[in-house]
Amino acid sequence: NGDTFSRDSLLGKITVLDFFFTSCPTICPIMSSNLSQLANEFQEHQNIQFVSISINPRYDTVDRLVSYKEKYNALTNQWYLLNGPVEEVYALARDGFFMIAKEEAEAPGGFEHSGLFALIDTNGFLRSSIDNFGNPLIYYRATITPEEKVDDNGEEEQITLLSEDINRLIEETNANH
């Protein structure tokens, strides 16, 4: 709604964050649907927020972002759709989260970005999970629905794992207070 959102806005809240754009013809609709479902699942928890940052802020005005959120029927005021100066958004994705977010003429919709969700704890730290082999899973695959279970490439959905990890963080946060 034109308000400022900063790193300080992350503190004290569990945050799920992604990069997207409203005119994306490929993965963003799936990502946004998954994020909307998560937001609705956790709407009773006021210390959780969902943050989607547009990688096409020239096009994704406040009005477009509001319409996009309505389109995905997020029943919560905990889902923030943000835009900002283009180079700052790209630098945040690249340097802050080590994710891809850039203009790319050859990519569908003219932009390339990671189809991932980041989980951030109440202290502003990126949290990870462990895969089946004991390796850290830094980000969660956001482009496969829980109903779909596996995509055409054999990649498994990770929204269920993300939901479990959010619940783990809720328990951790409650235990520390």
Coordinates of C-alpha atoms in Angstrom, one line a residue:
N1 CA 0.0 0.0 0.0
G2 CA 2.9 2.3 -0.5
D3 CA 4.4 1.8 2.9
T4 CA 8.1 1.1 3.6
F5 CA 9.3 -2.4 4.3
S6 CA 12.9 -2.9 5.4
R7 CA 15.2 -5.5 7.1
D8 CA 13.8 -4.3 10.4
S9 CA 10.4 -5.5 9.2
L10 CA 11.7 -9.0 9.3
L11 CA 12.8 -8.9 12.9
G12 CA 10.5 -10.6 15.4
K13 CA 8.7 -12.5 12.7
I14 CA 9.1 -15.8 10.9
T15 CA 9.3 -14.9 7.2
V16 CA 8.9 -16.8 3.9
L17 CA 10.3 -14.8 1.1
D18 CA 10.4 -15.1 -2.7
F19 CA 11.1 -13.1 -5.8
F20 CA 8.5 -12.9 -8.6
F21 CA 6.7 -10.7 -11.1
T22 CA 3.0 -10.3 -11.8
S23 CA 3.2 -10.8 -15.5
C24 CA 5.3 -14.0 -15.2
P25 CA 3.9 -16.6 -17.7
T26 CA 5.6 -19.7 -16.1
I27 CA 6.5 -20.4 -12.5
C28 CA 5.2 -17.4 -10.6
P29 CA 1.5 -18.4 -10.7
I30 CA 2.5 -21.8 -9.1
M31 CA 4.7 -20.1 -6.6
S32 CA 2.1 -17.5 -5.6
S33 CA -0.6 -20.2 -5.3
N34 CA 1.7 -22.1 -3.0
L35 CA 2.5 -19.0 -1.0
S36 CA -1.2 -18.1 -0.7
Q37 CA -2.0 -21.5 0.6
L38 CA 0.8 -21.3 3.2
A39 CA -0.4 -17.8 4.2
N40 CA -3.9 -19.1 4.7
E41 CA -2.6 -22.1 6.6
F42 CA -0.7 -19.9 9.0
Q43 CA -3.1 -16.9 9.2
E44 CA -3.7 -17.5 12.9
H45 CA 0.0 -17.0 13.7
Q46 CA 0.6 -13.2 13.9
N47 CA 4.4 -13.7 14.1
I48 CA 4.5 -15.1 10.6
Q49 CA 4.7 -13.1 7.4
F50 CA 5.1 -13.9 3.7
V51 CA 7.0 -11.5 1.5
S52 CA 7.1 -11.5 -2.3
I53 CA 9.4 -9.0 -4.0
S54 CA 8.8 -8.0 -7.6
I55 CA 11.7 -8.3 -10.0
N56 CA 9.8 -6.0 -12.4
P57 CA 9.0 -3.0 -10.2
R58 CA 8.6 -0.7 -13.1
Y59 CA 5.5 -2.6 -14.2
D60 CA 4.4 -4.0 -10.8
T61 CA 2.9 -0.8 -9.3
V62 CA 1.2 -0.8 -5.9
D63 CA -2.2 -1.2 -7.7
R64 CA -1.0 -4.2 -9.7
L65 CA 0.4 -5.8 -6.6
V66 CA -2.9 -5.3 -4.7
S67 CA -4.8 -6.9 -7.7
Y68 CA -2.3 -9.7 -7.9
K69 CA -2.8 -10.5 -4.2
E70 CA -6.6 -10.5 -4.6
K71 CA -6.2 -12.8 -7.6
Y72 CA -4.5 -15.4 -5.4
N73 CA -7.1 -15.0 -2.8
A74 CA -4.7 -14.6 0.1
L75 CA -7.1 -14.2 3.0
T76 CA -4.4 -12.7 5.2
N77 CA -2.9 -9.3 5.8
Q78 CA 0.4 -11.2 6.5
W79 CA 1.4 -11.4 2.8
Y80 CA 3.3 -8.4 1.6
L81 CA 4.0 -7.8 -2.1
L82 CA 6.8 -5.4 -2.5
N83 CA 8.5 -3.4 -5.2
G84 CA 11.5 -1.1 -5.0
P85 CA 14.3 0.4 -7.1
V86 CA 15.3 -2.2 -9.7
E87 CA 19.0 -2.4 -8.9
E88 CA 18.3 -2.7 -5.2
V89 CA 15.9 -5.5 -5.8
Y90 CA 18.5 -7.3 -8.0
A91 CA 21.3 -6.7 -5.5
L92 CA 19.1 -8.0 -2.7
A93 CA 18.4 -11.2 -4.6
R94 CA 21.9 -11.7 -5.8
D95 CA 24.0 -10.5 -2.8
G96 CA 21.5 -11.0 0.1
F97 CA 20.0 -14.3 -0.9
F98 CA 22.2 -15.7 -3.7
M99 CA 19.2 -16.1 -5.9
I100 CA 18.8 -15.2 -9.6
A101 CA 16.7 -12.2 -10.4
K102 CA 17.4 -10.2 -13.5
E103 CA 16.0 -9.0 -16.8
E104 CA 16.6 -11.6 -19.5
A105 CA 15.2 -11.0 -23.0
E106 CA 15.3 -14.7 -23.9
A107 CA 13.4 -15.8 -20.7
P108 CA 9.6 -16.2 -20.7
G109 CA 8.1 -12.8 -19.7
G110 CA 11.6 -11.1 -20.1
F111 CA 12.9 -12.0 -16.6
E112 CA 14.8 -14.8 -15.1
H113 CA 14.5 -15.7 -11.4
S114 CA 14.8 -18.5 -8.9
G115 CA 11.7 -20.5 -8.2
L116 CA 12.5 -20.8 -4.5
F117 CA 11.2 -19.8 -1.1
A118 CA 13.6 -18.6 1.6
L119 CA 12.7 -19.2 5.3
I120 CA 14.0 -16.5 7.7
D121 CA 13.8 -16.7 11.5
T122 CA 12.7 -14.1 13.9
N123 CA 16.3 -12.8 14.2
G124 CA 16.6 -12.2 10.5
F125 CA 18.7 -15.3 9.8
L126 CA 18.2 -17.6 6.8
R127 CA 17.2 -21.0 8.1
S128 CA 17.7 -24.3 6.3
S129 CA 16.5 -27.8 6.4
I130 CA 18.2 -31.2 5.8
D131 CA 17.6 -33.3 2.7
N132 CA 17.3 -37.1 2.7
F133 CA 21.1 -37.4 2.5
G134 CA 21.8 -35.1 5.4
N135 CA 22.8 -32.1 3.3
P136 CA 21.6 -28.6 4.0
L137 CA 18.6 -27.6 2.0
I138 CA 19.0 -23.8 2.0
Y139 CA 15.9 -23.0 -0.1
Y140 CA 12.6 -24.7 -0.7
R141 CA 11.4 -25.5 -4.2
A142 CA 8.4 -23.3 -4.8
T143 CA 7.2 -24.5 -8.2
I144 CA 5.6 -27.8 -7.4
T145 CA 2.3 -28.0 -5.5
P146 CA 1.8 -30.5 -2.6
E147 CA -1.0 -32.1 -4.7
E148 CA 1.3 -32.6 -7.6
K149 CA 4.0 -34.3 -5.4
V150 CA 6.6 -34.7 -8.2
D151 CA 7.2 -32.6 -11.4
D152 CA 8.0 -33.8 -14.9
N153 CA 11.7 -33.8 -14.0
G154 CA 11.2 -36.1 -11.0
E155 CA 11.8 -33.2 -8.5
E156 CA 9.7 -33.6 -5.3
E157 CA 7.6 -30.8 -3.9
Q158 CA 9.0 -29.1 -0.8
I159 CA 6.0 -27.0 0.3
T160 CA 5.1 -29.7 2.8
L161 CA 8.6 -29.6 4.2
L162 CA 8.5 -25.8 4.4
S163 CA 5.2 -26.0 6.3
E164 CA 6.8 -28.5 8.7
D165 CA 9.9 -26.2 9.2
I166 CA 7.6 -23.2 9.8
N167 CA 5.9 -25.2 12.5
R168 CA 9.3 -26.1 13.9
L169 CA 10.3 -22.4 14.0
I170 CA 7.0 -21.6 15.7
E171 CA 7.8 -24.1 18.4
E172 CA 11.3 -22.9 18.8
T173 CA 10.1 -19.3 19.0
N174 CA 7.5 -20.1 21.6
A175 CA 10.1 -22.1 23.7
N176 CA 12.4 -19.1 23.8
H177 CA 9.7 -16.7 25.0

